PDB file of C-alpha atoms in Angstrom:
ATOM      1  CA  UNK G  15      80.288  28.085  77.210  1.00  0.00           C
ATOM      2  CA  UNK G  16      77.502  29.672  75.341  1.00  0.00           C
ATOM      3  CA  UNK G  17      74.036  27.312  75.154  1.00  0.00           C
ATOM      4  CA  UNK G  18      72.090  28.560  72.690  1.00  0.00           C
ATOM      5  CA  UNK G  19      67.714  27.139  72.468  1.00  0.00           C
ATOM      6  CA  UNK G  20      65.245  27.917  69.212  1.00  0.00           C
ATOM      7  CA  UNK G  21      60.831  28.691  70.186  1.00  0.00           C
ATOM      8  CA  UNK G  22      58.794  29.208  67.911  1.00  0.00           C
ATOM      9  CA  UNK G  23      55.737  27.310  65.962  1.00  0.00           C
ATOM     10  CA  UNK G  24      55.781  24.582  64.258  1.00  0.00           C
ATOM     11  CA  UNK G  25      53.479  24.987  61.548  1.00  0.00           C
ATOM     12  CA  UNK G  26      53.511  28.466  59.375  1.00  0.00           C
ATOM     13  CA  UNK G  27      50.449  28.469  56.107  1.00  0.00           C
ATOM     14  CA  UNK G  28      52.160  29.652  53.020  1.00  0.00           C
ATOM     15  CA  UNK G  29      52.224  33.258  52.336  1.00  0.00           C
ATOM     16  CA  UNK G  30      52.613  33.717  55.685  1.00  0.00           C
ATOM     17  CA  UNK G  31      55.599  34.689  58.523  1.00  0.00           C
ATOM     18  CA  UNK G  32      57.615  33.051  60.332  1.00  0.00           C
ATOM     19  CA  UNK G  33      59.062  33.972  62.964  1.00  0.00           C
ATOM     20  CA  UNK G  34      61.349  32.278  65.185  1.00  0.00           C
ATOM     21  CA  UNK G  35      63.588  33.096  69.182  1.00  0.00           C
ATOM     22  CA  UNK G  36      66.174  32.213  70.290  1.00  0.00           C
ATOM     23  CA  UNK G  37      67.412  32.747  73.227  1.00  0.00           C
ATOM     24  CA  UNK G  38      71.839  32.596  74.530  1.00  0.00           C
ATOM     25  CA  UNK G  39      72.434  32.332  77.942  1.00  0.00           C
ATOM     26  CA  UNK G  40      75.925  32.599  78.650  1.00  0.00           C
ATOM     27  CA  UNK G  41      77.116  34.815  76.382  1.00  0.00           C
ATOM     28  CA  UNK G  42      74.922  39.238  75.708  1.00  0.00           C
ATOM     29  CA  UNK G  43      73.640  39.504  72.602  1.00  0.00           C
ATOM     30  CA  UNK G  44      75.073  43.103  72.757  1.00  0.00           C
ATOM     31  CA  UNK G  45      79.074  41.673  73.653  1.00  0.00           C
ATOM     32  CA  UNK G  46      81.531  42.577  71.791  1.00  0.00           C
ATOM     33  CA  UNK G  47      83.161  39.785  71.488  1.00  0.00           C
ATOM     34  CA  UNK G  48      79.687  37.448  69.984  1.00  0.00           C
ATOM     35  CA  UNK G  49      78.010  37.475  66.866  1.00  0.00           C
ATOM     36  CA  UNK G  50      74.905  35.684  66.271  1.00  0.00           C
ATOM     37  CA  UNK G  51      73.447  33.785  63.319  1.00  0.00           C
ATOM     38  CA  UNK G  52      70.362  32.242  61.831  1.00  0.00           C
ATOM     39  CA  UNK G  53      71.055  28.311  59.628  1.00  0.00           C
ATOM     40  CA  UNK G  54      67.985  26.805  58.500  1.00  0.00           C
ATOM     41  CA  UNK G  55      68.354  22.306  56.996  1.00  0.00           C
ATOM     42  CA  UNK G  56      66.126  21.242  54.240  1.00  0.00           C
ATOM     43  CA  UNK G  57      64.902  17.684  54.238  1.00  0.00           C
ATOM     44  CA  UNK G  58      67.206  15.073  53.291  1.00  0.00           C
ATOM     45  CA  UNK G  59      69.501  18.980  52.442  1.00  0.00           C
ATOM     46  CA  UNK G  60      72.087  20.331  53.262  1.00  0.00           C
ATOM     47  CA  UNK G  61      72.917  23.523  56.094  1.00  0.00           C
ATOM     48  CA  UNK G  62      72.378  27.142  54.101  1.00  0.00           C
ATOM     49  CA  UNK G  63      72.818  30.723  55.627  1.00  0.00           C
ATOM     50  CA  UNK G  64      69.507  32.642  57.187  1.00  0.00           C
ATOM     51  CA  UNK G  65      71.451  35.712  57.849  1.00  0.00           C
ATOM     52  CA  UNK G  66      73.815  36.919  60.756  1.00  0.00           C
ATOM     53  CA  UNK G  67      74.098  39.973  63.095  1.00  0.00           C
ATOM     54  CA  UNK G  68      76.705  41.106  65.051  1.00  0.00           C
ATOM     55  CA  UNK G  69      77.056  42.639  68.442  1.00  0.00           C
ATOM     56  CA  UNK G  70      76.274  46.338  67.353  1.00  0.00           C
ATOM     57  CA  UNK G  71      72.430  45.204  65.496  1.00  0.00           C
ATOM     58  CA  UNK G  72      74.161  44.550  61.718  1.00  0.00           C
ATOM     59  CA  UNK G  73      72.583  42.440  59.954  1.00  0.00           C
ATOM     60  CA  UNK G  74      74.017  40.556  57.236  1.00  0.00           C
ATOM     61  CA  UNK G  75      71.125  38.302  55.114  1.00  0.00           C
ATOM     62  CA  UNK G  76      71.692  35.983  52.346  1.00  0.00           C
ATOM     63  CA  UNK G  77      71.354  37.264  49.398  1.00  0.00           C
ATOM     64  CA  UNK G  78      69.111  34.922  47.975  1.00  0.00           C
ATOM     65  CA  UNK G  79      66.401  35.426  50.744  1.00  0.00           C
ATOM     66  CA  UNK G  80      66.805  39.666  51.591  1.00  0.00           C
ATOM     67  CA  UNK G  81      63.924  40.561  50.690  1.00  0.00           C
ATOM     68  CA  UNK G  82      62.108  38.495  53.496  1.00  0.00           C
ATOM     69  CA  UNK G  83      63.977  38.002  56.346  1.00  0.00           C
ATOM     70  CA  UNK G  84      64.812  40.191  59.084  1.00  0.00           C
ATOM     71  CA  UNK G  85      67.204  39.062  62.095  1.00  0.00           C
ATOM     72  CA  UNK G  86      66.360  41.497  65.067  1.00  0.00           C
ATOM     73  CA  UNK G  87      67.731  41.232  68.184  1.00  0.00           C
ATOM     74  CA  UNK G  88      66.335  42.360  72.160  1.00  0.00           C
ATOM     75  CA  UNK G  89      68.743  43.160  74.833  1.00  0.00           C
ATOM     76  CA  UNK G  90      66.759  42.600  77.799  1.00  0.00           C
ATOM     77  CA  UNK G  91      65.246  38.918  77.111  1.00  0.00           C
ATOM     78  CA  UNK G  92      69.445  38.064  75.392  1.00  0.00           C
ATOM     79  CA  UNK G  93      66.534  36.580  72.660  1.00  0.00           C
ATOM     80  CA  UNK G  94      67.082  37.261  68.426  1.00  0.00           C
ATOM     81  CA  UNK G  95      64.646  36.680  66.181  1.00  0.00           C
ATOM     82  CA  UNK G  96      64.757  36.218  62.914  1.00  0.00           C
ATOM     83  CA  UNK G  97      61.208  36.743  60.513  1.00  0.00           C
ATOM     84  CA  UNK G  98      60.783  35.704  56.883  1.00  0.00           C
ATOM     85  CA  UNK G  99      58.089  36.688  55.383  1.00  0.00           C
ATOM     86  CA  UNK G 100      56.634  35.329  52.630  1.00  0.00           C
ATOM     87  CA  UNK G 101      56.758  31.311  53.570  1.00  0.00           C
ATOM     88  CA  UNK G 102      56.218  28.661  50.920  1.00  0.00           C
ATOM     89  CA  UNK G 103      56.347  24.932  51.209  1.00  0.00           C
ATOM     90  CA  UNK G 104      60.169  25.500  50.216  1.00  0.00           C
ATOM     91  CA  UNK G 105      60.633  26.896  54.016  1.00  0.00           C
ATOM     92  CA  UNK G 106      60.421  23.914  55.073  1.00  0.00           C
ATOM     93  CA  UNK G 107      63.370  23.395  57.065  1.00  0.00           C
ATOM     94  CA  UNK G 108      64.936  22.742  60.057  1.00  0.00           C
ATOM     95  CA  UNK G 109      66.179  26.182  61.365  1.00  0.00           C
ATOM     96  CA  UNK G 110      69.523  26.470  63.640  1.00  0.00           C
ATOM     97  CA  UNK G 111      70.624  29.542  65.985  1.00  0.00           C
ATOM     98  CA  UNK G 112      74.137  29.532  66.438  1.00  0.00           C
ATOM     99  CA  UNK G 113      76.450  31.689  67.707  1.00  0.00           C
ATOM    100  CA  UNK G 114      80.069  32.878  67.457  1.00  0.00           C
ATOM    101  CA  UNK G 115      83.451  34.474  68.413  1.00  0.00           C
ATOM    102  CA  UNK G 116      84.180  37.654  66.431  1.00  0.00           C
ATOM    103  CA  UNK G 117      85.926  36.763  63.449  1.00  0.00           C
ATOM    104  CA  UNK G 118      85.722  32.749  63.713  1.00  0.00           C
ATOM    105  CA  UNK G 119      82.846  30.654  62.641  1.00  0.00           C
ATOM    106  CA  UNK G 120      79.752  29.264  64.217  1.00  0.00           C
ATOM    107  CA  UNK G 121      80.772  26.622  66.837  1.00  0.00           C
ATOM    108  CA  UNK G 122      77.765  27.197  69.286  1.00  0.00           C
ATOM    109  CA  UNK G 123      74.423  25.806  68.307  1.00  0.00           C
ATOM    110  CA  UNK G 124      70.843  25.392  69.590  1.00  0.00           C
ATOM    111  CA  UNK G 125      69.456  22.118  68.977  1.00  0.00           C
ATOM    112  CA  UNK G 126      67.129  23.111  65.654  1.00  0.00           C
ATOM    113  CA  UNK G 127      63.511  23.271  65.470  1.00  0.00           C
ATOM    114  CA  UNK G 128      61.650  22.242  62.796  1.00  0.00           C
ATOM    115  CA  UNK G 129      59.184  24.233  61.125  1.00  0.00           C
ATOM    116  CA  UNK G 130      56.860  23.262  58.544  1.00  0.00           C
ATOM    117  CA  UNK G 131      54.874  25.698  55.550  1.00  0.00           C
ATOM    118  CA  UNK G 132      51.623  23.983  54.673  1.00  0.00           C
ATOM    119  CA  UNK G 133      47.671  24.669  55.158  1.00  0.00           C
TER     120      UNK G 133
ATOM    121  CA  UNK H  30      74.173  23.397  43.001  1.00  0.00           C
ATOM    122  CA  UNK H  31      76.581  24.266  45.873  1.00  0.00           C
ATOM    123  CA  UNK H  32      79.026  27.783  44.938  1.00  0.00           C
ATOM    124  CA  UNK H  33      81.206  25.624  47.240  1.00  0.00           C
ATOM    125  CA  UNK H  34      81.781  22.021  46.056  1.00  0.00           C
ATOM    126  CA  UNK H  35      82.877  19.123  47.683  1.00  0.00           C
ATOM    127  CA  UNK H  36      82.076  15.268  46.825  1.00  0.00           C
ATOM    128  CA  UNK H  37      78.591  13.324  47.690  1.00  0.00           C
ATOM    129  CA  UNK H  38      80.191  10.990  49.780  1.00  0.00           C
ATOM    130  CA  UNK H  39      83.312   9.069  50.688  1.00  0.00           C
ATOM    131  CA  UNK H  40      84.128   6.024  52.276  1.00  0.00           C
ATOM    132  CA  UNK H  41      86.578   4.008  54.116  1.00  0.00           C
ATOM    133  CA  UNK H  42      87.309   0.989  56.759  1.00  0.00           C
ATOM    134  CA  UNK H  43      87.951   1.390  60.367  1.00  0.00           C
ATOM    135  CA  UNK H  44      91.737   2.734  61.089  1.00  0.00           C
ATOM    136  CA  UNK H  45      92.173   3.981  58.050  1.00  0.00           C
ATOM    137  CA  UNK H  46      92.568   7.490  56.480  1.00  0.00           C
ATOM    138  CA  UNK H  47      90.366   9.677  53.993  1.00  0.00           C
ATOM    139  CA  UNK H  48      90.260  13.216  52.659  1.00  0.00           C
ATOM    140  CA  UNK H  49      86.920  15.532  51.929  1.00  0.00           C
ATOM    141  CA  UNK H  50      87.699  17.752  49.542  1.00  0.00           C
ATOM    142  CA  UNK H  51      86.039  21.577  49.010  1.00  0.00           C
ATOM    143  CA  UNK H  52      86.960  23.543  45.781  1.00  0.00           C
ATOM    144  CA  UNK H  53      85.093  26.856  45.652  1.00  0.00           C
ATOM    145  CA  UNK H  54      86.604  30.026  43.784  1.00  0.00           C
ATOM    146  CA  UNK H  55      89.117  33.554  44.706  1.00  0.00           C
ATOM    147  CA  UNK H  56      86.254  35.419  46.370  1.00  0.00           C
ATOM    148  CA  UNK H  57      85.970  33.059  49.034  1.00  0.00           C
ATOM    149  CA  UNK H  58      87.941  29.904  49.803  1.00  0.00           C
ATOM    150  CA  UNK H  59      90.641  31.528  47.614  1.00  0.00           C
ATOM    151  CA  UNK H  60      90.993  34.166  50.036  1.00  0.00           C
ATOM    152  CA  UNK H  61      89.085  33.514  53.072  1.00  0.00           C
ATOM    153  CA  UNK H  62      89.163  30.938  55.998  1.00  0.00           C
ATOM    154  CA  UNK H  63      88.331  27.377  55.340  1.00  0.00           C
ATOM    155  CA  UNK H  64      85.649  25.917  58.136  1.00  0.00           C
ATOM    156  CA  UNK H  65      84.897  22.557  57.939  1.00  0.00           C
ATOM    157  CA  UNK H  66      81.215  20.810  60.165  1.00  0.00           C
ATOM    158  CA  UNK H  67      80.075  17.846  60.630  1.00  0.00           C
ATOM    159  CA  UNK H  68      76.674  16.617  61.680  1.00  0.00           C
ATOM    160  CA  UNK H  69      75.186  14.010  63.475  1.00  0.00           C
ATOM    161  CA  UNK H  70      71.790  12.608  61.982  1.00  0.00           C
ATOM    162  CA  UNK H  71      69.248  15.033  63.987  1.00  0.00           C
ATOM    163  CA  UNK H  72      71.826  16.624  66.101  1.00  0.00           C
ATOM    164  CA  UNK H  73      72.981  20.127  65.268  1.00  0.00           C
ATOM    165  CA  UNK H  74      77.061  20.320  63.685  1.00  0.00           C
ATOM    166  CA  UNK H  75      79.389  20.826  65.872  1.00  0.00           C
ATOM    167  CA  UNK H  76      82.681  22.657  64.387  1.00  0.00           C
ATOM    168  CA  UNK H  77      86.118  20.456  63.572  1.00  0.00           C
ATOM    169  CA  UNK H  78      88.381  22.724  62.415  1.00  0.00           C
ATOM    170  CA  UNK H  79      88.491  26.657  61.501  1.00  0.00           C
ATOM    171  CA  UNK H  80      91.705  29.097  60.638  1.00  0.00           C
ATOM    172  CA  UNK H  81      92.205  26.018  57.595  1.00  0.00           C
ATOM    173  CA  UNK H  82      93.869  23.905  59.905  1.00  0.00           C
ATOM    174  CA  UNK H  83      92.317  25.472  63.079  1.00  0.00           C
ATOM    175  CA  UNK H  84      90.972  22.830  66.090  1.00  0.00           C
ATOM    176  CA  UNK H  85      88.423  23.710  68.777  1.00  0.00           C
ATOM    177  CA  UNK H  86      89.114  22.414  72.165  1.00  0.00           C
ATOM    178  CA  UNK H  87      88.327  19.267  72.721  1.00  0.00           C
ATOM    179  CA  UNK H  88      88.783  18.547  68.834  1.00  0.00           C
ATOM    180  CA  UNK H  89      90.006  14.686  68.344  1.00  0.00           C
ATOM    181  CA  UNK H  90      93.695  15.654  66.478  1.00  0.00           C
ATOM    182  CA  UNK H  91      92.859  12.362  64.685  1.00  0.00           C
ATOM    183  CA  UNK H  92      91.443  15.876  62.368  1.00  0.00           C
ATOM    184  CA  UNK H  93      92.881  17.598  60.166  1.00  0.00           C
ATOM    185  CA  UNK H  94      93.093  20.763  57.855  1.00  0.00           C
ATOM    186  CA  UNK H  95      94.481  22.367  55.370  1.00  0.00           C
ATOM    187  CA  UNK H  96      94.252  24.885  52.160  1.00  0.00           C
ATOM    188  CA  UNK H  97      95.741  25.617  48.556  1.00  0.00           C
ATOM    189  CA  UNK H  98      94.631  28.208  46.391  1.00  0.00           C
ATOM    190  CA  UNK H  99      90.698  27.469  45.906  1.00  0.00           C
ATOM    191  CA  UNK H 100      90.452  24.710  47.580  1.00  0.00           C
ATOM    192  CA  UNK H 101      91.147  22.996  50.826  1.00  0.00           C
ATOM    193  CA  UNK H 102      90.868  19.345  52.527  1.00  0.00           C
ATOM    194  CA  UNK H 103      88.991  18.147  56.014  1.00  0.00           C
ATOM    195  CA  UNK H 104      91.624  14.488  56.893  1.00  0.00           C
ATOM    196  CA  UNK H 105      89.938  12.445  59.403  1.00  0.00           C
ATOM    197  CA  UNK H 106      92.550  10.033  60.118  1.00  0.00           C
ATOM    198  CA  UNK H 107      92.165   6.453  61.989  1.00  0.00           C
ATOM    199  CA  UNK H 108      88.398   6.352  60.992  1.00  0.00           C
ATOM    200  CA  UNK H 109      85.969   5.003  63.721  1.00  0.00           C
ATOM    201  CA  UNK H 110      82.264   4.127  63.175  1.00  0.00           C
ATOM    202  CA  UNK H 111      80.927   6.608  64.821  1.00  0.00           C
ATOM    203  CA  UNK H 112      82.484   9.330  62.449  1.00  0.00           C
ATOM    204  CA  UNK H 113      80.088   8.646  60.269  1.00  0.00           C
ATOM    205  CA  UNK H 114      78.273  11.530  59.191  1.00  0.00           C
ATOM    206  CA  UNK H 115      77.675  14.471  57.237  1.00  0.00           C
ATOM    207  CA  UNK H 116      80.970  16.668  56.967  1.00  0.00           C
ATOM    208  CA  UNK H 117      80.469  20.544  55.543  1.00  0.00           C
ATOM    209  CA  UNK H 118      82.899  23.431  54.743  1.00  0.00           C
ATOM    210  CA  UNK H 119      82.705  26.646  54.969  1.00  0.00           C
ATOM    211  CA  UNK H 120      83.125  30.436  54.122  1.00  0.00           C
ATOM    212  CA  UNK H 121      82.596  33.716  53.143  1.00  0.00           C
ATOM    213  CA  UNK H 122      81.898  34.899  50.049  1.00  0.00           C
ATOM    214  CA  UNK H 123      83.323  38.093  48.967  1.00  0.00           C
ATOM    215  CA  UNK H 124      81.412  38.803  45.571  1.00  0.00           C
ATOM    216  CA  UNK H 125      78.482  37.466  47.250  1.00  0.00           C
ATOM    217  CA  UNK H 126      78.731  38.609  50.506  1.00  0.00           C
ATOM    218  CA  UNK H 127      77.206  36.009  52.222  1.00  0.00           C
ATOM    219  CA  UNK H 128      79.027  32.892  53.610  1.00  0.00           C
ATOM    220  CA  UNK H 129      78.258  29.213  52.073  1.00  0.00           C
ATOM    221  CA  UNK H 130      78.150  25.561  53.219  1.00  0.00           C
ATOM    222  CA  UNK H 131      79.277  23.042  50.889  1.00  0.00           C
ATOM    223  CA  UNK H 132      76.485  20.617  49.501  1.00  0.00           C
ATOM    224  CA  UNK H 133      78.343  18.566  52.009  1.00  0.00           C
ATOM    225  CA  UNK H 134      79.821  15.140  51.673  1.00  0.00           C
ATOM    226  CA  UNK H 135      78.865  11.701  54.264  1.00  0.00           C
ATOM    227  CA  UNK H 136      81.353   9.616  55.034  1.00  0.00           C
ATOM    228  CA  UNK H 137      80.571   5.976  56.020  1.00  0.00           C
ATOM    229  CA  UNK H 138      83.165   3.768  57.607  1.00  0.00           C
ATOM    230  CA  UNK H 139      82.760   0.404  56.407  1.00  0.00           C
TER     231      UNK H 139
END
C-alpha cells in the first residue's frame, strides 16, 4: 500500500520559489505501474491539479501553471519534488502529493502540507 | 469557474438517496473515464469511484457512479451523517491536456 508524506517550508515570501518534497513508501517512484502527482487546495476552495510525473520521468502540467512549475523525481531517495516559482498570495494553499496506478486516477494521497505565501 | 460543473450543495435526510451531477464536454467527460472523490474537512480526498462506475476495494456499494454523454452522476444511498463531506468529480481533458476537477459539491445530511 502506497504511503506518501509531504514536507517543506510552511511560509514562502512573494516572488520566491516554493519547494516541496513528497516521500513515497510502499512502491517505487520508478516502477512502471505507478504515476505521481501534485494537487493543491486554496483556502475554502476546490481541488486544483498542478501536474504529474510518470515512471519514465515524463511530466504533465496544468496549462495555467506550466510556466512556473517543475515536478521531478529522485529515485535514490524515492522522493518527488515540486517547485513553483514567482509565487504570490494566490499560491497559498494546502499542497497534496498523490500516487496512482497507471491508467487510473490518484488513489493514494499524502496528508497535505499548508504553504502560505506572505512577506 | 470550473470546466466541470457540479452543484455547489445538495442535502438529504439520513437513510435517503442523493445524486450529485458533474457536467462537462466532449473533450473531457465525453471521451474519458470519470472518477469521484470525497473529502472530509482537513483531510485528503478519498477515491470513491473510478472508470465511471467502479469502486475501489473498501468502498461500500452505497456509492455508485454512472456516465451518459458529457455528464456523470454520483449516487449515494442509505445516507449517513458520516457522508457529510465535499464531493469532487475528476477526469482528463484532451483539449487542455490537463486533469480537471469539478468545483465540488457539499453534501449535508439533515
